[in-house]
PDB file of C-alpha atoms in Angstrom:
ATOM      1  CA  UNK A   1     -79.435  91.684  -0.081  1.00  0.00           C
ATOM      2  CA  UNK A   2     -79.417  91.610  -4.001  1.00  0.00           C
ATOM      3  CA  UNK A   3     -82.032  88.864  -5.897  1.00  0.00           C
ATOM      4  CA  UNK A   4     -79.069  86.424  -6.505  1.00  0.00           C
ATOM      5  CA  UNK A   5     -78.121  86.178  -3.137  1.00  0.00           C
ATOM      6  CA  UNK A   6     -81.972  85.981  -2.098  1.00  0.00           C
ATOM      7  CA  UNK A   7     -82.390  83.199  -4.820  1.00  0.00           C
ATOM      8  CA  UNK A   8     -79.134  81.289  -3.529  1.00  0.00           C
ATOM      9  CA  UNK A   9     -80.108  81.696   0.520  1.00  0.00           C
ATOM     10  CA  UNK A  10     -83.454  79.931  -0.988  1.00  0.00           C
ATOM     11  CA  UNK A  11     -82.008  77.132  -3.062  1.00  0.00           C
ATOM     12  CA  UNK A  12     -79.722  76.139   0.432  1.00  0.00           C
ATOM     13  CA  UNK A  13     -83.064  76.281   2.497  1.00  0.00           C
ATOM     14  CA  UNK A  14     -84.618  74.133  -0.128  1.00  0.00           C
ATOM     15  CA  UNK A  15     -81.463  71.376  -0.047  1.00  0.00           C
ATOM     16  CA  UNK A  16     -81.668  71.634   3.368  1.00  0.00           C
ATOM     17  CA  UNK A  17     -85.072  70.586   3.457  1.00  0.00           C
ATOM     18  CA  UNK A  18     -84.825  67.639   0.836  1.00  0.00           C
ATOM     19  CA  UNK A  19     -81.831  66.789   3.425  1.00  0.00           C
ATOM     20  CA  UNK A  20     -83.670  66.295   6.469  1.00  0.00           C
ATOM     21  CA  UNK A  21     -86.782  64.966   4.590  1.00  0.00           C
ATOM     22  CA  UNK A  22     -84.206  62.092   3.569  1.00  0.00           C
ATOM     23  CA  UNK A  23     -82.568  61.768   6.741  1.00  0.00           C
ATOM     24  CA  UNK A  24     -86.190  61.521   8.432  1.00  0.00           C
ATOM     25  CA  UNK A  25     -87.708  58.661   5.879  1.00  0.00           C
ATOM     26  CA  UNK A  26     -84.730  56.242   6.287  1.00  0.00           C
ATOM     27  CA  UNK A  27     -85.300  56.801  10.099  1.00  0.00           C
ATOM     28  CA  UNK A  28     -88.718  55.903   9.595  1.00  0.00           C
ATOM     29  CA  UNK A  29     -87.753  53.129   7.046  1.00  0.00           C
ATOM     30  CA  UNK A  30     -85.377  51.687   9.896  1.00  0.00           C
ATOM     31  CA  UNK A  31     -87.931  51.646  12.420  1.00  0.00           C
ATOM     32  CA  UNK A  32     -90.399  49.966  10.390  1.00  0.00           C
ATOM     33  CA  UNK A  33     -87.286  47.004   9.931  1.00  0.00           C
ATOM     34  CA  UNK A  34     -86.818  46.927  13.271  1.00  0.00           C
ATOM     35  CA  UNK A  35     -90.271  46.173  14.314  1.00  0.00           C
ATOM     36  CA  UNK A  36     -90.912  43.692  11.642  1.00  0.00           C
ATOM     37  CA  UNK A  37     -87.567  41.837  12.838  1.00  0.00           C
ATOM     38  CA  UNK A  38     -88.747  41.840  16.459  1.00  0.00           C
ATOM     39  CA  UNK A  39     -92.363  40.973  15.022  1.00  0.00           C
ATOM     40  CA  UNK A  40     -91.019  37.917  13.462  1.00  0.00           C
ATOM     41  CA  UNK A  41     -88.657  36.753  16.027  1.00  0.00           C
ATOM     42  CA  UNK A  42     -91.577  36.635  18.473  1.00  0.00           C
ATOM     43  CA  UNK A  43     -93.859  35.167  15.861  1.00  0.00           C
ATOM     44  CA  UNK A  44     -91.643  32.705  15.522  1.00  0.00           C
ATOM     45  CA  UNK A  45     -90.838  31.613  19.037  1.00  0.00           C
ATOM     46  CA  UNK A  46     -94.661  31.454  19.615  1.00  0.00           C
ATOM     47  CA  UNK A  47     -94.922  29.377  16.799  1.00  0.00           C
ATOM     48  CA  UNK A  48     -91.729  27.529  16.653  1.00  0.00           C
ATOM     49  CA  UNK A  49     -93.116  23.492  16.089  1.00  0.00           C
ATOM     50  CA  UNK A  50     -95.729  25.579  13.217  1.00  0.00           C
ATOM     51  CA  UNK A  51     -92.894  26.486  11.301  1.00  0.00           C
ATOM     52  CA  UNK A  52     -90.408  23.782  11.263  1.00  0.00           C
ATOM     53  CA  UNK A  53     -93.342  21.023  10.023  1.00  0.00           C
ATOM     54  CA  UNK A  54     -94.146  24.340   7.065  1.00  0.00           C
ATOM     55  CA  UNK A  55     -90.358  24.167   6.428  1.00  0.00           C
ATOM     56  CA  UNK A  56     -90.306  20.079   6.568  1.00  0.00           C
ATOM     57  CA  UNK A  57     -93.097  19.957   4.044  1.00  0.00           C
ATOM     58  CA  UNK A  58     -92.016  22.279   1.937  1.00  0.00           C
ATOM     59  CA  UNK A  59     -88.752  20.156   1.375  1.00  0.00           C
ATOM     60  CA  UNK A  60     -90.325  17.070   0.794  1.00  0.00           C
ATOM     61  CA  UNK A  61     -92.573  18.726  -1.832  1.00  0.00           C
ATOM     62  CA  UNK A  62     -89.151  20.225  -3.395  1.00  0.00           C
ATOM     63  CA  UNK A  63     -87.500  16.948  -3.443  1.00  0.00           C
ATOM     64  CA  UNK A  64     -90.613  14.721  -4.924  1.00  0.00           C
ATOM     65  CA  UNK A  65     -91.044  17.395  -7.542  1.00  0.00           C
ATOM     66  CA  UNK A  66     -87.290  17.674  -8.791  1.00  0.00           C
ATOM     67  CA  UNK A  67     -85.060  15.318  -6.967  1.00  0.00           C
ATOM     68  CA  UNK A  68     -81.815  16.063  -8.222  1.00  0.00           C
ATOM     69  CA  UNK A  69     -82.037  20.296  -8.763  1.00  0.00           C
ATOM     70  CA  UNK A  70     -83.163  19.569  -4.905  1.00  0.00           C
ATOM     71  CA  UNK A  71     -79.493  17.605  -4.224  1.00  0.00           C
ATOM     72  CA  UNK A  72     -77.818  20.005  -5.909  1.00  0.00           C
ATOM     73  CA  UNK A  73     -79.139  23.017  -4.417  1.00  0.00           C
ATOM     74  CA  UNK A  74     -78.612  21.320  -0.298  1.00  0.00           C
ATOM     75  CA  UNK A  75     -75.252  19.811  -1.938  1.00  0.00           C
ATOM     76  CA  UNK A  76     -74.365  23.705  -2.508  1.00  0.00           C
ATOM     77  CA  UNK A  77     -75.574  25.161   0.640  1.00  0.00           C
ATOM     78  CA  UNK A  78     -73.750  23.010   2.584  1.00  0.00           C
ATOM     79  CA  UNK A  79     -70.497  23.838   0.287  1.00  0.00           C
ATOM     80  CA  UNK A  80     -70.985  27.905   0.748  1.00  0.00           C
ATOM     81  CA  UNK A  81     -71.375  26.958   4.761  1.00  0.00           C
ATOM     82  CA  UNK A  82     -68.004  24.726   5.253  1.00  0.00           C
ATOM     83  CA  UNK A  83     -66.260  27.299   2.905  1.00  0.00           C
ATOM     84  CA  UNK A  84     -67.772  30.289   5.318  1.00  0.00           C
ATOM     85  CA  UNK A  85     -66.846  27.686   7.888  1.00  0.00           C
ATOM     86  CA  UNK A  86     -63.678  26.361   6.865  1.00  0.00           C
ATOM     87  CA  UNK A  87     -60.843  27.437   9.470  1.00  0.00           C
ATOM     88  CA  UNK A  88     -63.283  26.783  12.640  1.00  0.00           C
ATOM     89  CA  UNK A  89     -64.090  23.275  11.435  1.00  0.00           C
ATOM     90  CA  UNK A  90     -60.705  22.475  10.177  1.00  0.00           C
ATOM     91  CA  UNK A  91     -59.726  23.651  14.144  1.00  0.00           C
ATOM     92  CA  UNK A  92     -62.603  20.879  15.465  1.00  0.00           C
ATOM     93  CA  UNK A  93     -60.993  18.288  13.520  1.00  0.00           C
ATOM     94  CA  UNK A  94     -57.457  18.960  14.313  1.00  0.00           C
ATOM     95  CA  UNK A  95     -58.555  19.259  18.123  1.00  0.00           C
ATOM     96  CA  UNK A  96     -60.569  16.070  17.763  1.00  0.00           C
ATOM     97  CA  UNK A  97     -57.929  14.149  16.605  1.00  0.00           C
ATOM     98  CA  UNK A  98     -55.396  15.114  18.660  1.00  0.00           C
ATOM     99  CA  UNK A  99     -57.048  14.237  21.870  1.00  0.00           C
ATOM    100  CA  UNK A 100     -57.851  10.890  20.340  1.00  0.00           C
ATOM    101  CA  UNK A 101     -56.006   9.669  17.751  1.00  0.00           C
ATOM    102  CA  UNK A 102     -56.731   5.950  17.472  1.00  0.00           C
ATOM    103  CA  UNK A 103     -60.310   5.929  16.314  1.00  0.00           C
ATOM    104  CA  UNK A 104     -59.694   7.518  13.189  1.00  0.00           C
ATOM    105  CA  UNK A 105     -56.408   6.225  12.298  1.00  0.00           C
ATOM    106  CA  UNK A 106     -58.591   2.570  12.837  1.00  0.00           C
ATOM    107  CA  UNK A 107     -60.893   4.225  10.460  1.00  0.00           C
ATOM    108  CA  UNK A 108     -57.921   5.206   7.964  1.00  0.00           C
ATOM    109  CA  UNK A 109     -56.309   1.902   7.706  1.00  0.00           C
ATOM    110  CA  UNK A 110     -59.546  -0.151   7.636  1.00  0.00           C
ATOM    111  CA  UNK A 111     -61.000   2.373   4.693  1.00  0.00           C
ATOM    112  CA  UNK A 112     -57.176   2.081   2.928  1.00  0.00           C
ATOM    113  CA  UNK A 113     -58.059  -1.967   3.037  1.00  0.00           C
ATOM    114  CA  UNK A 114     -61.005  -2.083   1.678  1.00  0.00           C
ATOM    115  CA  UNK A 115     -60.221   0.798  -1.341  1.00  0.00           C
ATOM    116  CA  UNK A 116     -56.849  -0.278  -1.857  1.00  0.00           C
ATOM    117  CA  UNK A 117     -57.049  -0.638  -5.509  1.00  0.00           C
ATOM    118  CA  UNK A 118     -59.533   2.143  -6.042  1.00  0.00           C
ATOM    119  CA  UNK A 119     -56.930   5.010  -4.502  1.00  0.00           C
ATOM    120  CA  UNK A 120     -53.888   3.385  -6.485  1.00  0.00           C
ATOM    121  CA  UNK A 121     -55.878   3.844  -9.356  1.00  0.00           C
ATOM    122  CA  UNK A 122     -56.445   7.178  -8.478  1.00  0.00           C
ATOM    123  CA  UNK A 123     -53.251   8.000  -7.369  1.00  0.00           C
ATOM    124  CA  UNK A 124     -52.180   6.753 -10.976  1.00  0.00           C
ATOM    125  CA  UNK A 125     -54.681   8.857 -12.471  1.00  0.00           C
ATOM    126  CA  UNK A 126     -53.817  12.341 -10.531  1.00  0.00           C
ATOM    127  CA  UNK A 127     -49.847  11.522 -11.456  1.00  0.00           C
ATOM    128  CA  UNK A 128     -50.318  11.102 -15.298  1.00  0.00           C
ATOM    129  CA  UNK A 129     -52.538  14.116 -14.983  1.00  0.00           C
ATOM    130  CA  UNK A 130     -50.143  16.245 -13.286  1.00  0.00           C
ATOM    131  CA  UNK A 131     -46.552  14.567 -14.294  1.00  0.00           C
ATOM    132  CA  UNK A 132     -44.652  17.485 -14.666  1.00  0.00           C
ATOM    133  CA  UNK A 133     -45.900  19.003 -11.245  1.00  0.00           C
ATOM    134  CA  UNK A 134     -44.720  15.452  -9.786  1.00  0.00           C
ATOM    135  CA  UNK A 135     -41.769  15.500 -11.418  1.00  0.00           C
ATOM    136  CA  UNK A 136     -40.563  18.717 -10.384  1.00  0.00           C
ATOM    137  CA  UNK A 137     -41.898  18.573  -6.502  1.00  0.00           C
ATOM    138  CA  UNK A 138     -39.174  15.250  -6.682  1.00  0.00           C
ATOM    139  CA  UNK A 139     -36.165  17.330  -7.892  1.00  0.00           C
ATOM    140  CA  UNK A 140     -36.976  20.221  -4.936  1.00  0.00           C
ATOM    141  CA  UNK A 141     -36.873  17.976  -2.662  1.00  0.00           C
ATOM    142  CA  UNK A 142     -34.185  15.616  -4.049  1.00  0.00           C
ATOM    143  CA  UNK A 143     -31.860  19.372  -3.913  1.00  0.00           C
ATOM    144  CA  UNK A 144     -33.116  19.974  -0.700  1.00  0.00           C
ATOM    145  CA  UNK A 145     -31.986  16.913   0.734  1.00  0.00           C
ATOM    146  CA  UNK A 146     -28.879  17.490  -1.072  1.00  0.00           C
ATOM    147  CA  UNK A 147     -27.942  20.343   0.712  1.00  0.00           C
ATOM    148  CA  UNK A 148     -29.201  19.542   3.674  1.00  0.00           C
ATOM    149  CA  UNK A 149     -26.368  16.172   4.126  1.00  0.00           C
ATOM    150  CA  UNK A 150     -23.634  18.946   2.363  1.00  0.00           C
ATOM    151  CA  UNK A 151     -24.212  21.339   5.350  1.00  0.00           C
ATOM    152  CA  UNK A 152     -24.589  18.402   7.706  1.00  0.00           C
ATOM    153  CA  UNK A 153     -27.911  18.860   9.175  1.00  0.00           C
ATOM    154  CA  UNK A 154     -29.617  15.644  10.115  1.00  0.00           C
ATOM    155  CA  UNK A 155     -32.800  14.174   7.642  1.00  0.00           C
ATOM    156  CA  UNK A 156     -36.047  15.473   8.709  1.00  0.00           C
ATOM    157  CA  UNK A 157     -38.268  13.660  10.844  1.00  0.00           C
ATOM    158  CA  UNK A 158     -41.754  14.687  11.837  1.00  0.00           C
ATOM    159  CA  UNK A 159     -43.513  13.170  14.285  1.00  0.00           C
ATOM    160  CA  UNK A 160     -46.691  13.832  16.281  1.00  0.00           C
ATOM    161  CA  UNK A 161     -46.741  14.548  19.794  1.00  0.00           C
ATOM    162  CA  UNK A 162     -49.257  12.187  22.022  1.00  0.00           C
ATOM    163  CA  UNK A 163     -52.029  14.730  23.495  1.00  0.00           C
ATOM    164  CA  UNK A 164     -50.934  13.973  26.840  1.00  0.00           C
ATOM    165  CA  UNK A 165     -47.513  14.763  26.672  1.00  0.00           C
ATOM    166  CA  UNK A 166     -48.639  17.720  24.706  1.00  0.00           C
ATOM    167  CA  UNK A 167     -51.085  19.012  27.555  1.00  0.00           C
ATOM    168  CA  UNK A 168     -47.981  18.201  29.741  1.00  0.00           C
ATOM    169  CA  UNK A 169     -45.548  20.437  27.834  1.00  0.00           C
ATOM    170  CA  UNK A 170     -48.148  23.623  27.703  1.00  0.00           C
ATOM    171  CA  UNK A 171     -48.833  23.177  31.582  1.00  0.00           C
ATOM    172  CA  UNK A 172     -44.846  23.430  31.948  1.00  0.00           C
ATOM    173  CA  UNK A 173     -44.562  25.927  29.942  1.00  0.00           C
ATOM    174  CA  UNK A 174     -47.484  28.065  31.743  1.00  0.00           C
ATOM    175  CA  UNK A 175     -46.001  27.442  35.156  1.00  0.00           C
ATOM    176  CA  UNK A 176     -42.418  28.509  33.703  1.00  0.00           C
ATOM    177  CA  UNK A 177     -43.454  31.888  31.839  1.00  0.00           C
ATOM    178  CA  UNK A 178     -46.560  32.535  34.707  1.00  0.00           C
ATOM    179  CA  UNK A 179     -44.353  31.724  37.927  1.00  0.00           C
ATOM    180  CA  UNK A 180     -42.919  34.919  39.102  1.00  0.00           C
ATOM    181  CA  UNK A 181     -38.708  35.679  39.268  1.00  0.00           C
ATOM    182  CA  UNK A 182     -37.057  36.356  42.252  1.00  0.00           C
ATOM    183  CA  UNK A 183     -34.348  39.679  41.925  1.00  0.00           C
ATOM    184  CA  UNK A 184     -31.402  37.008  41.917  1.00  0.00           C
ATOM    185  CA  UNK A 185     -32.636  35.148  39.432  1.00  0.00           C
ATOM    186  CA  UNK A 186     -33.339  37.962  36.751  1.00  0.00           C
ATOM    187  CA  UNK A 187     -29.926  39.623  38.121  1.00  0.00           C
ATOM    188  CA  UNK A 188     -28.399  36.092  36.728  1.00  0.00           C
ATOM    189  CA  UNK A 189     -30.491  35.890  33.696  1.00  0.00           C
ATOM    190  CA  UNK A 190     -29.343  39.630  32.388  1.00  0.00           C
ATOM    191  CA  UNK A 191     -25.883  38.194  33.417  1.00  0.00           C
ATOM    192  CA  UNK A 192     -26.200  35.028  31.150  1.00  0.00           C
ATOM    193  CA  UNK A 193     -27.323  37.243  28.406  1.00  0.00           C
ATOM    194  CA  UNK A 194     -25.271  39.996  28.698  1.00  0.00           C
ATOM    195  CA  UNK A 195     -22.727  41.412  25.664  1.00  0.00           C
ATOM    196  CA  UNK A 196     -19.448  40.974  26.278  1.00  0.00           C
ATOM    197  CA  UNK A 197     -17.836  44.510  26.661  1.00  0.00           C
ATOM    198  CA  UNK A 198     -15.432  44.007  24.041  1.00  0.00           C
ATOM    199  CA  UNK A 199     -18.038  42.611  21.796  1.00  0.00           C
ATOM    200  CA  UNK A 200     -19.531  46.053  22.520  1.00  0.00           C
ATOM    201  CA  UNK A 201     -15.753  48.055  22.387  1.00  0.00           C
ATOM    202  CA  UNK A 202     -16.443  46.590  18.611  1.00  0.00           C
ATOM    203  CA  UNK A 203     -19.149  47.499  17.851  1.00  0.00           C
ATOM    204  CA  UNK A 204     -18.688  50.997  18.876  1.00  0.00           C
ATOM    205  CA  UNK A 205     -15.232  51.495  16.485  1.00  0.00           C
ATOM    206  CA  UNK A 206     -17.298  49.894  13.467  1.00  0.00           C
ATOM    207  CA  UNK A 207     -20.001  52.990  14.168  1.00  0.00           C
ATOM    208  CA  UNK A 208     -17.693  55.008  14.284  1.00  0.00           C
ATOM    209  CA  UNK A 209     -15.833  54.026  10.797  1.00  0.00           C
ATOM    210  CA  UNK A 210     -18.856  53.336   9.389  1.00  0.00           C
ATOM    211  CA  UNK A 211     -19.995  57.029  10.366  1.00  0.00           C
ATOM    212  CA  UNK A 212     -16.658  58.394   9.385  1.00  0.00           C
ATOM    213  CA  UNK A 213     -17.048  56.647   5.902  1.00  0.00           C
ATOM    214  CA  UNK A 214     -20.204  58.087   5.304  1.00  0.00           C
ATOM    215  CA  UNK A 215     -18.945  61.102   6.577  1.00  0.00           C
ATOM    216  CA  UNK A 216     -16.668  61.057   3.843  1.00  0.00           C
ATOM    217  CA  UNK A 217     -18.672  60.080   1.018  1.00  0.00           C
ATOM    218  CA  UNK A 218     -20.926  62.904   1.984  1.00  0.00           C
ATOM    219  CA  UNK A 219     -18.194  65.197   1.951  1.00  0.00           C
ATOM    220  CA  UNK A 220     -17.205  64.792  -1.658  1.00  0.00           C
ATOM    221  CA  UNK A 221     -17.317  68.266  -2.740  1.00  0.00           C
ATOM    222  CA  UNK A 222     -14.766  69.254   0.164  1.00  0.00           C
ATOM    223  CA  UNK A 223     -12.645  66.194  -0.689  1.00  0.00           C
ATOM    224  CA  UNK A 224     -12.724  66.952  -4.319  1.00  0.00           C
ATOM    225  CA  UNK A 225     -11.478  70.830  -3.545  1.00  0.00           C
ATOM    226  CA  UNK A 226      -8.994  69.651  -0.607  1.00  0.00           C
ATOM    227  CA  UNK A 227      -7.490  67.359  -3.268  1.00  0.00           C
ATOM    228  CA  UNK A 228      -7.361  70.013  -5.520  1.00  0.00           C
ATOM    229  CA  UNK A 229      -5.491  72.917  -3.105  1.00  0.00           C
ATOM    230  CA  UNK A 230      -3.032  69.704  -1.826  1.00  0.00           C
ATOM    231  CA  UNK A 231      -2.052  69.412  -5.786  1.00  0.00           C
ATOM    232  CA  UNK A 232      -1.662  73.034  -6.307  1.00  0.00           C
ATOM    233  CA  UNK A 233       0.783  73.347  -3.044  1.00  0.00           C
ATOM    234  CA  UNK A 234       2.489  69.847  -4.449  1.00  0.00           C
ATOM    235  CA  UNK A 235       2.893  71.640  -8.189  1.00  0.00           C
ATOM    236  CA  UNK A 236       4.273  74.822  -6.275  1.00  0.00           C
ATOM    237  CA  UNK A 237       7.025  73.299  -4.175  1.00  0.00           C
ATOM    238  CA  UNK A 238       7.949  70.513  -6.784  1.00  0.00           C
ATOM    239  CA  UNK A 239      10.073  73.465  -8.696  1.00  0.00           C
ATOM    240  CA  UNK A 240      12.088  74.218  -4.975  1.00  0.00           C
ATOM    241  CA  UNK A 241      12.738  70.947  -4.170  1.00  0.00           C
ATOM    242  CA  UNK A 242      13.674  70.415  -7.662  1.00  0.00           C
ATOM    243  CA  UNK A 243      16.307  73.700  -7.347  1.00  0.00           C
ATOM    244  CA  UNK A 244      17.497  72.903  -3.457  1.00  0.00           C
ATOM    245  CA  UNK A 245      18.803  68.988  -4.731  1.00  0.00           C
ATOM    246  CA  UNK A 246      20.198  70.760  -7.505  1.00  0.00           C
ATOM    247  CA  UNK A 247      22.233  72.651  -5.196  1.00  0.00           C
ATOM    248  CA  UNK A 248      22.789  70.121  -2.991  1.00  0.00           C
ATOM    249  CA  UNK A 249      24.930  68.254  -5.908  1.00  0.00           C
ATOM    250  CA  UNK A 250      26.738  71.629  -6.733  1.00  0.00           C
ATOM    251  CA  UNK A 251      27.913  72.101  -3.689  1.00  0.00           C
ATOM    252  CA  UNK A 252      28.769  68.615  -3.097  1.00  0.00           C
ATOM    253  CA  UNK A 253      31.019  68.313  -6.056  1.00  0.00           C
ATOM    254  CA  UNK A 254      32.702  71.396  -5.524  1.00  0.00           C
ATOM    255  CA  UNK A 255      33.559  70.333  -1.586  1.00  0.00           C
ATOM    256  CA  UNK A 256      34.874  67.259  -3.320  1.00  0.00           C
ATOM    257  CA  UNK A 257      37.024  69.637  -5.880  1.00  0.00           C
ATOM    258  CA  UNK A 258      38.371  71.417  -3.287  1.00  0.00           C
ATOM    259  CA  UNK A 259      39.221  68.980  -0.902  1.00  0.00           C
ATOM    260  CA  UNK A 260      42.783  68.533   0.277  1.00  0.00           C
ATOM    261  CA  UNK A 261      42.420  66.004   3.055  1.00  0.00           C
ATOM    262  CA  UNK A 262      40.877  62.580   2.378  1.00  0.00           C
ATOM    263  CA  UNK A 263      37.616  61.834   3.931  1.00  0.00           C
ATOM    264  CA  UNK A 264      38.076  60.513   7.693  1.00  0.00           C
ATOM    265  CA  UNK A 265      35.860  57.445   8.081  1.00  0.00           C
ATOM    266  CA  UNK A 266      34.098  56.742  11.359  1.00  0.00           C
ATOM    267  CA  UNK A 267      35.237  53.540  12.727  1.00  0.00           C
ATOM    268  CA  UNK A 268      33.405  50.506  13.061  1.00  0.00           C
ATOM    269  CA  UNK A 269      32.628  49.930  16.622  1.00  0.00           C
ATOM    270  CA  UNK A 270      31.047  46.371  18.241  1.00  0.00           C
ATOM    271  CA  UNK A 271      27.286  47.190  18.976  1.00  0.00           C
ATOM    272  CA  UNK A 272      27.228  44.457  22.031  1.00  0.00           C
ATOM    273  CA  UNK A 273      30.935  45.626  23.083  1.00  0.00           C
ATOM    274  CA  UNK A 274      30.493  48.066  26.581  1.00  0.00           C
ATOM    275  CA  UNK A 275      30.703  51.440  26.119  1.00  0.00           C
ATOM    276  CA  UNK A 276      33.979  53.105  27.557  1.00  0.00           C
ATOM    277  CA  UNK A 277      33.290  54.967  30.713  1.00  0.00           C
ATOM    278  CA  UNK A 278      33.650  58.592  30.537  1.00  0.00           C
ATOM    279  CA  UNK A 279      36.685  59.939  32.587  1.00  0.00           C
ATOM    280  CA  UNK A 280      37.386  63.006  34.149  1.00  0.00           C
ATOM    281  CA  UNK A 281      41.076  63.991  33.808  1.00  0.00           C
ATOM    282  CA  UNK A 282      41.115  66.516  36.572  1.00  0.00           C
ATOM    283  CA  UNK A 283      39.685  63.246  39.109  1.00  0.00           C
ATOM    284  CA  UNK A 284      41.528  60.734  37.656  1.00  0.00           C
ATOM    285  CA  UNK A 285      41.083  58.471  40.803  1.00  0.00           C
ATOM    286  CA  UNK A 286      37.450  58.978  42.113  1.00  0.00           C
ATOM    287  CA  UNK A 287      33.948  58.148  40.777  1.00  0.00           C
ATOM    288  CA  UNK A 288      32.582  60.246  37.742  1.00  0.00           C
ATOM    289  CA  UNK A 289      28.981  60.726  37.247  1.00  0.00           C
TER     290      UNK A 289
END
């Protein structure tokens, strides 16, 4: 083994070393968390009533020495826990209204009495502020109802469902999606929902154009070269059929030179008149096939 190898074989061990020395103080480091967690957890249940009269004291202290740094600080702890908090209490509400409606609708209309001119003004106030927002929320939905009477649909209407015929719907629907089918009805289920074949007969010729078609475009190179060999054998027969019609009229005119007889014309027979029956002149009186 030469001296730089030697020297490199030592400068791993050392890493190593510093490695595992690492490795072993933030085990030690964890540990040492650990035990102070489950120190103060126990501390704490031993000395639970201690505690919450330290904490108790401690606020009233904060609040008689700086009142409103002391309202602003609780006002923003409780604003970074409902906005950790927000879906799950938004949920609560939603849930608590819904199973009981009337309390807080009570609450609503006797809070909308007694503020009435206080939220018009403030209605006012949040429209002059943002007009042009207003404004254009009124033409969407003046456009949407627009085209919602052109294509005939019926004006919305939202409405709330009571919490008991709500409960009744999702214990229908359970029992419907839950209850198990019986092999005649899911025979008559695929049936109802089953593709007509000929909906499926076209289908299958619209793959097949559409995979000719691409076929085709795909294939421009051979088109390209077929069209070209077509044009050649066009370019190479035009000359023939050029010299047979030429020909053609030769002859014909000198038929017509040399004829002595005028032309016999084929007369012009009934189309709905009967054929005449074909006789045989060596059986003139018996049946001919």
């Amino acid at each position: 083994m030469t001296d730089e190898e030697e020297l490199a074989r030592r400068e791993e061990d050392v890493r190593l070393q510093i490695v595992h020395a690492r490795q072993a103080l933030q085990n030690i480091e964890k540990r040492k968390r650990e035990a102070r967690r489950a120190y103060q957890r126990e501390w704490y249940a031993k000395n639970r009533d201690q505690q919450l009269e330290y904490q108790r004291q401690y606020r009233q202290a904060a609040r008689e020495k700086d009142p409103e740094k002391f309202a602003q600080q609780r006002r923003g702890r409780a604003q970074r826990w409902r906005d950790r908090h927000k879906e799950q209490e938004n949920a609560k509400i939603r849930e608590k209204y819904h199973a009981d409606p009337e309390p807080i609708r009570a609450r609503s209309r006797e809070y909308y009495a007694e503020h009435a001119e206080a939220l018009r003004a403030q209605r006012r106030a949040h429209y002059r502020a943002h007009k042009n927002k207003e404004l254009a929320a009124q033409a969407a939905w003046r456009d949407r109802e627009k085209t919602r009477r052109q294509i005939g649909l019926p004006p919305r209407r939202l409405h709330e469902t009571p919490s008991a015929e709500r409960r009744a719907s999702l214990a229908s629907a359970d029992a419907f999606f839950t209850r198990t089918r019986t092999r005649a009805e899911i025979a008559q289920a695929l049936e109802e929902i089953a593709t007509p074949p000929e909906l499926i007969a076209a289908w299958k010729r619209d793959c097949l154009r559409a995979r000719a078609t691409h076929h085709l475009s795909e294939q421009s190179e051979v088109l390209a070269r077929l069209q070209l060999e077509l044009g050649k054998r066009l370019a190479q027969q035009r000359p023939q059929r050029t010299e047979d019609a030429r020909m053609d009229d030769i002859a014909l005119r000198i038929n017509e030179r040399l004829r002595t007889q005028p032309r016999r014309t084929q007369p012009q027979r009934d189309p709905a008149a009967p054929h005449p029956l074909a006789t045989n002149p060596t059986n003139p009186m018996g049946m001919n096939r």
